[in-house]
Coordinates of C-alpha atoms and ligand atoms in Angstrom, one line a residue:
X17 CA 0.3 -52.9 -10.0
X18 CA -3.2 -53.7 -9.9
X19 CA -4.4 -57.0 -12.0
X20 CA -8.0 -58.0 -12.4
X21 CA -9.2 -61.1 -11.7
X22 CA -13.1 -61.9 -11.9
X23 CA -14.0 -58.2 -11.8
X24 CA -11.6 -57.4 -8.4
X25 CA -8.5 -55.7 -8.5
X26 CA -5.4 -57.3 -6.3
X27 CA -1.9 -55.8 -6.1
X28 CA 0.6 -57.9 -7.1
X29 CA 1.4 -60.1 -3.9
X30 CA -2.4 -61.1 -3.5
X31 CA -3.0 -61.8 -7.3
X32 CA -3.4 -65.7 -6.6
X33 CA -5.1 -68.6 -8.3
X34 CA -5.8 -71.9 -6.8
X35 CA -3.6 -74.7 -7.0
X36 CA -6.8 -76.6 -8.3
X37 CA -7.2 -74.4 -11.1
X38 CA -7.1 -76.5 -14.3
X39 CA -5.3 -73.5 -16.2
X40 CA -2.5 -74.6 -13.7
X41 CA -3.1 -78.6 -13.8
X42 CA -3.3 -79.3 -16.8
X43 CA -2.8 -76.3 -19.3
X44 CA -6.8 -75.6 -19.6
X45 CA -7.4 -72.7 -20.7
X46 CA -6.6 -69.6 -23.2
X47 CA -5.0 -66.5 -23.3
X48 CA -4.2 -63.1 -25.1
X49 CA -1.6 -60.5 -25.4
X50 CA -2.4 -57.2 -26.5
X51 CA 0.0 -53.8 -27.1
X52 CA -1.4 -50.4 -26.0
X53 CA 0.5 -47.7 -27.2
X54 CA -0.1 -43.6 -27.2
X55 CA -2.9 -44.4 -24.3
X56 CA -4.7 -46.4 -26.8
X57 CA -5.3 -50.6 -26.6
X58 CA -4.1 -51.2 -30.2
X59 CA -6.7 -53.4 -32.1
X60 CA -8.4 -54.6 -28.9
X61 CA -11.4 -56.0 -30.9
X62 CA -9.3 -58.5 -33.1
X63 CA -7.9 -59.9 -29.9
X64 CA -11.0 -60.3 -28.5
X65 CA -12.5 -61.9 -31.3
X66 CA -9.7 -64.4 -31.0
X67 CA -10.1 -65.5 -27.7
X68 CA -14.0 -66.2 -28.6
X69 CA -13.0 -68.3 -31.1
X70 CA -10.3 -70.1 -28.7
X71 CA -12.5 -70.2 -26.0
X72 CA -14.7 -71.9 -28.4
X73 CA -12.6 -74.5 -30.1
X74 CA -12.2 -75.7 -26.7
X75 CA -15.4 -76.1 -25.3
X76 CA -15.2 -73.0 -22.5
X77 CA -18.0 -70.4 -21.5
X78 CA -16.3 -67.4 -21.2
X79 CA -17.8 -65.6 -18.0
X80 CA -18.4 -62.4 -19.6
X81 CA -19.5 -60.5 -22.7
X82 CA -17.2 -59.3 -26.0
X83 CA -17.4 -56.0 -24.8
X84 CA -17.5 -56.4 -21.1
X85 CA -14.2 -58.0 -21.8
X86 CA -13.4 -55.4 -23.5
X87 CA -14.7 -52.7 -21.2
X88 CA -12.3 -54.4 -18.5
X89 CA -9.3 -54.4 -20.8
X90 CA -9.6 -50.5 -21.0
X91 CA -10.4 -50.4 -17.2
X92 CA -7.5 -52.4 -16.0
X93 CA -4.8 -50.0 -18.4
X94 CA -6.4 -47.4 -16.7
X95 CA -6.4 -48.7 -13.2
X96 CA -2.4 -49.0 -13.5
X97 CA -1.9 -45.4 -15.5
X98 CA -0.7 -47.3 -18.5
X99 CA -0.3 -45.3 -21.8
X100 CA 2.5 -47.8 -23.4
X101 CA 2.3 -51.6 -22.1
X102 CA 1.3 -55.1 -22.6
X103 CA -1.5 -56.3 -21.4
X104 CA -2.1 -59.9 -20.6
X105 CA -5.6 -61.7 -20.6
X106 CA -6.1 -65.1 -19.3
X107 CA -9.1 -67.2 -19.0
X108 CA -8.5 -70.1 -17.3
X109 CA -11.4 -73.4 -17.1
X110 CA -11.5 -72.5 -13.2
X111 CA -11.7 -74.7 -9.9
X112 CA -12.0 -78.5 -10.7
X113 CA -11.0 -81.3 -8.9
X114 CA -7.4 -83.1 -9.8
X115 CA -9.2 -85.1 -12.4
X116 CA -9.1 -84.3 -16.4
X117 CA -12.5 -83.5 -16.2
X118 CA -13.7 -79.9 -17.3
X119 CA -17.3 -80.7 -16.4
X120 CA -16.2 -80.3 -12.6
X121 CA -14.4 -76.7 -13.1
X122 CA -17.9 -74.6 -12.3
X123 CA -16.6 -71.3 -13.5
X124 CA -13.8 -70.0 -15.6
X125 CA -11.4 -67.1 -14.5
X126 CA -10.8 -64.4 -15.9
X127 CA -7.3 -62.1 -15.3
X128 CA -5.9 -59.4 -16.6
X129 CA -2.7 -58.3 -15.8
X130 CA -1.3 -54.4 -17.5
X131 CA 2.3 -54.2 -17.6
X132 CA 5.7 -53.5 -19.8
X133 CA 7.4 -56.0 -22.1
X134 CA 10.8 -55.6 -23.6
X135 CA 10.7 -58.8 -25.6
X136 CA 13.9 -58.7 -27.4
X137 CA 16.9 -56.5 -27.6
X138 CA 17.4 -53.1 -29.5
X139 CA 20.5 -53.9 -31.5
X140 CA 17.9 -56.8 -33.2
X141 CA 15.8 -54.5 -34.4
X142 CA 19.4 -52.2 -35.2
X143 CA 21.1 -54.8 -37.3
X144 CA 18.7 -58.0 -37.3
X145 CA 18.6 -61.3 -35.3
X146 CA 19.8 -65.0 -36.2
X147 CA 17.5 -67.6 -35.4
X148 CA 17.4 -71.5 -36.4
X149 CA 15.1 -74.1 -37.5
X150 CA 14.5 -76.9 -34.6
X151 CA 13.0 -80.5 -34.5
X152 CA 10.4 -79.8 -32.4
X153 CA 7.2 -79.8 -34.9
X154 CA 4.5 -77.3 -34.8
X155 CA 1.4 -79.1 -33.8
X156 CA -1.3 -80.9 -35.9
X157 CA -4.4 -79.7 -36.6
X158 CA -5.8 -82.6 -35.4
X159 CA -3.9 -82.3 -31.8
X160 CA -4.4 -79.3 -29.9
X161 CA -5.1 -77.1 -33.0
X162 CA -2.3 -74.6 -33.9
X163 CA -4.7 -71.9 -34.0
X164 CA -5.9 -71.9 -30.4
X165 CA -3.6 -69.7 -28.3
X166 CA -4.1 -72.1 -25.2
X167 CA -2.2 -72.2 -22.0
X168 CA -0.8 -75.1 -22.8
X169 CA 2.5 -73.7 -24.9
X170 CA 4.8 -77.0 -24.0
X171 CA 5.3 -77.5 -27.8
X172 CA 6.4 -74.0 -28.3
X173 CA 8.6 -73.6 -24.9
X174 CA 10.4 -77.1 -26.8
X175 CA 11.2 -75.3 -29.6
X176 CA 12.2 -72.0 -27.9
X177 CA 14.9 -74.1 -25.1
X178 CA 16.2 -75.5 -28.9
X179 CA 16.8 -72.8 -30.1
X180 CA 18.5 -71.0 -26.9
X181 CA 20.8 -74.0 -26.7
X182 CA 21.8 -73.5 -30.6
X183 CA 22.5 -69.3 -29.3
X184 CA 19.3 -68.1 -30.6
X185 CA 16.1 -66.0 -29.2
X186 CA 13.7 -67.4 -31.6
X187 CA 12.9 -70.8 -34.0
X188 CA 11.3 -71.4 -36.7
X189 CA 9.0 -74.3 -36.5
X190 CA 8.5 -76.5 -38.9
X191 CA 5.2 -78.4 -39.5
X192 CA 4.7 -82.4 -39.9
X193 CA 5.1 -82.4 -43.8
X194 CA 8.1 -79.9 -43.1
X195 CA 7.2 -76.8 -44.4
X196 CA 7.3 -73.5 -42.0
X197 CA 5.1 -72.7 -39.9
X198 CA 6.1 -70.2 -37.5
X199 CA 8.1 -68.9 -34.9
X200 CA 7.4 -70.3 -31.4
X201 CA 5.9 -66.7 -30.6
X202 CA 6.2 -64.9 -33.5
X203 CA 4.8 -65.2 -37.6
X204 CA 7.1 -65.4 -40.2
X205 CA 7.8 -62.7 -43.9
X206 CA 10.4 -63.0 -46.2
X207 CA 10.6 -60.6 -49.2
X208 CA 11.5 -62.0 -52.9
X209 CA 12.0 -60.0 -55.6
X210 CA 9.9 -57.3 -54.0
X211 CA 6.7 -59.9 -52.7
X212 CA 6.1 -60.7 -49.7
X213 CA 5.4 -64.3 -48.6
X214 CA 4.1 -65.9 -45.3
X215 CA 3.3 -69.4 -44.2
X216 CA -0.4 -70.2 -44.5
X217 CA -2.4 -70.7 -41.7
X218 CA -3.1 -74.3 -43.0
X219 CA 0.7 -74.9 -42.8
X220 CA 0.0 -74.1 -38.6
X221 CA 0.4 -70.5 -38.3
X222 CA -1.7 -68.9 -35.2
X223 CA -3.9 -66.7 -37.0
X224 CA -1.3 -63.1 -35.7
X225 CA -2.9 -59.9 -35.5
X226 CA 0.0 -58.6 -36.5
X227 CA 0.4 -60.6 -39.8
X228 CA -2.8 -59.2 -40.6
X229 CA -2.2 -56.3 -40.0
X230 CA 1.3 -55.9 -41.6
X231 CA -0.8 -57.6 -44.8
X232 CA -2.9 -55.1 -44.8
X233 CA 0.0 -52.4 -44.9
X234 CA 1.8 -53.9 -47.7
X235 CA -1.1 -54.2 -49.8
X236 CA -2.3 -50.6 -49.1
X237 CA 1.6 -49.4 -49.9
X238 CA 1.7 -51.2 -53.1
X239 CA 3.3 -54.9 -52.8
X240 CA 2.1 -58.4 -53.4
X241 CA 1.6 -60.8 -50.4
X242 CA 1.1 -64.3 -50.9
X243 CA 0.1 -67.4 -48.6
X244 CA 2.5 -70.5 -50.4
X245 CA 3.6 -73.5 -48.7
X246 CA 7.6 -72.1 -47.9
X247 CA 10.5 -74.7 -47.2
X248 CA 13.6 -73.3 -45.4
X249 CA 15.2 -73.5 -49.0
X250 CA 13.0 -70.0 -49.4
X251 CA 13.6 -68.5 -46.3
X252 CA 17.4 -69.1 -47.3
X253 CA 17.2 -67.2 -50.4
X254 CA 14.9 -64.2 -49.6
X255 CA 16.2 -61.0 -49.9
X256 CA 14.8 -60.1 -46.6
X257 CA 13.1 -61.5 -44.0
X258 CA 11.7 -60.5 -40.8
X259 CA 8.8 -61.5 -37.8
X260 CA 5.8 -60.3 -36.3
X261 CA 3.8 -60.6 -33.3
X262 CA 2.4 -58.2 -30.6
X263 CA 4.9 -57.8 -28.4
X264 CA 8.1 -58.4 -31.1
X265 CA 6.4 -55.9 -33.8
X266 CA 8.3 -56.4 -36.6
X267 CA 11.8 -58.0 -36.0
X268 CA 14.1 -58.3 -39.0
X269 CA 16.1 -61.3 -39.7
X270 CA 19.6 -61.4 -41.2
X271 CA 20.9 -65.0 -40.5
X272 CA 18.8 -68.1 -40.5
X273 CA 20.3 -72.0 -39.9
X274 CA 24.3 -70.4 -40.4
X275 CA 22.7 -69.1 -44.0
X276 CA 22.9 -65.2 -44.6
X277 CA 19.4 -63.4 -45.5
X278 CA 20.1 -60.7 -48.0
X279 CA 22.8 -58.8 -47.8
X280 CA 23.2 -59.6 -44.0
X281 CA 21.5 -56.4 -42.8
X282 CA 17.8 -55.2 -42.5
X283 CA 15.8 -55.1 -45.3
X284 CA 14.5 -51.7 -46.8
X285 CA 10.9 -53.4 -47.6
X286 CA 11.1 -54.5 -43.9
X287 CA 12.4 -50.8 -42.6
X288 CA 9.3 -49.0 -44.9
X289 CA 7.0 -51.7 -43.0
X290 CA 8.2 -51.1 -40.0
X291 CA 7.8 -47.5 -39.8
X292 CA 4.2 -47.5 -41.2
X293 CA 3.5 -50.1 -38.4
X294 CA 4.9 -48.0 -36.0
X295 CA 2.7 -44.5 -37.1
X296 CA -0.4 -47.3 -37.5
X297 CA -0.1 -48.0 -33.3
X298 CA 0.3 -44.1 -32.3
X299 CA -2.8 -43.5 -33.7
X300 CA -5.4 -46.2 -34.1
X301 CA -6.7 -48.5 -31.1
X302 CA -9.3 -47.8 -28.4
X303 CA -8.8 -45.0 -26.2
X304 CA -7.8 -45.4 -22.4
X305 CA -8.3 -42.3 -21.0
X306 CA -11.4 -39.8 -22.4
Ligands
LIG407 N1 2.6 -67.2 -33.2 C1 2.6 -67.6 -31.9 C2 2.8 -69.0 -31.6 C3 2.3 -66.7 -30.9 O1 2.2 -67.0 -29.7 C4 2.1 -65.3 -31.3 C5 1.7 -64.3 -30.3 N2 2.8 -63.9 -29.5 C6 2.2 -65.0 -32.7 C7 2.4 -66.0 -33.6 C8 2.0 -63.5 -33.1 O2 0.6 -63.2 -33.1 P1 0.1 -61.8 -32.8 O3 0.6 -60.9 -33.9 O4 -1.4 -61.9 -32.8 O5 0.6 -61.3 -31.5

């Protein structure tokens, strides 16, 4: 494997940062994970976009341009033969010293790592996956703001060690006035009478590419999709419901908190989206290989 840090390829035993690296001190810094499928870095712009706008709510230059970044995204899937994979981009706020201070880190990093992710197991996406609501909160606004995808993920890591103790992959994450927010890596659908409904990004959703984008499928094929406030009372009475995120795509859920969703199996709203999403990646994205 070759990963790219600040525009030099290592293999996988020389990919090193320094231990005075804030990303590693102290959490300082941002990242991104991306899908490319079919030799094709599926929506590679709106990931990009997102880690400007990170990268800005937190005060950090990122070394390079929007489509430099971009340029080394496509160059690094390439450099390790990747057609289907994951890519992960990191910029970290760089060398400092072991003080807070962000004005001593001179230049951010920049990494890239292309390689496979198997995020949850088949017979989920067969028959469904239980998952529970846990105490730990989503964060505020006003704290490190739920729309930043930092390197800091303590809150979420909280939530998911809850849920692991409680026999379950994924939480849902409730926000300060308890209303959902999210999953600790994943957004949140449920289906009601044939509407879809998702958290909005007020109640501390991170802004997913693939929420948009499943939006955008469900409106094109027909349905409703609204942004309430939900309580877990709705997630217990949807007819379906089911999660998205890059590396989950669209996981349905048949059993939240002990309560059965639906009829206890997949829903057929969630199956049609499913299978548009998948034709979507196969053929739209920016191109690896000329
Ligand atoms: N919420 C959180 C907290 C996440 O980390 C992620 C990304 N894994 C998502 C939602 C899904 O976002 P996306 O569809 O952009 O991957």
């Amino acid at each position: 494997m070759k990963i790219f840090i600040d525009g030099k390829y290592y293999s996988e035993r020389d990919a090193k940062v320094s231990v005075f690296d804030h990303g590693l001190l102290y959490g300082d810094g941002i990242f991104e994970g991306i899908r490319a499928y079919n030799g094709r870095v599926f929506r590679l712009k709106e990931h990009i976009d997102r880690l400007f706008c990170s990268a800005k709510a937190i005060l950090l230059k990122i070394p390079a341009s929007h489509a430099a970044i971009m340029r080394a995204v496509v160059e690094t899937c390439r450099a390790n033969r990747i057609r289907n994979g994951y890519i992960r981009l990191v910029v970290t706020r760089g060398v400092g010293t072991l003080g807070l201070n962000p004005n001593r880190c001179k230049r951010p990093s920049l990494i890239i790592i292309a390689d496979k992710i198997q995020l949850y197991p088949e017979s989920f996406y067969a028959r469904g996956m239980e998952i529970v609501t846990v105490p730990t909160t989503r964060n505020l606004h006003n704290a490190v703001n739920p729309a930043i995808k930092s390197l800091n993920y303590l809150n979420n890591i909280l939530a998911k060690i809850e849920a692991n103790h409680a026999g379950c992959e994924e939480a849902i994450m409730l926000n300060a006035e308890g209303f959902v927010a999210e999953c600790t890596g994943d957004n949140v659908f449920i289906v009601k009478e044939g509407q879809l409904f998702t958290p909005p990004l007020s109640a501390g959703a991170l802004y997913g590419i693939t929420r948009r984008t499943v939006m955008d499928i469900a409106v094109e094929s027909g349905y409703t999709v609204s942004e309430p406030n939900l309580t877990r009372y709705d997630l217990f009475n949807a007819d379906e419901c089911f999660l998205t995120g890059t590396g989950a795509e669209i996981v349905p859920v048949t059993k939240i908190d002990g309560r059965i969703i639906g009829r206890g199996r997949p829903g057929q709203i969630t199956r049609e989206l499913e299978e548009k999403y998948h034709a979507l990646t196969k053929i739209s994205g920016e191109p690896i290989y000329q």
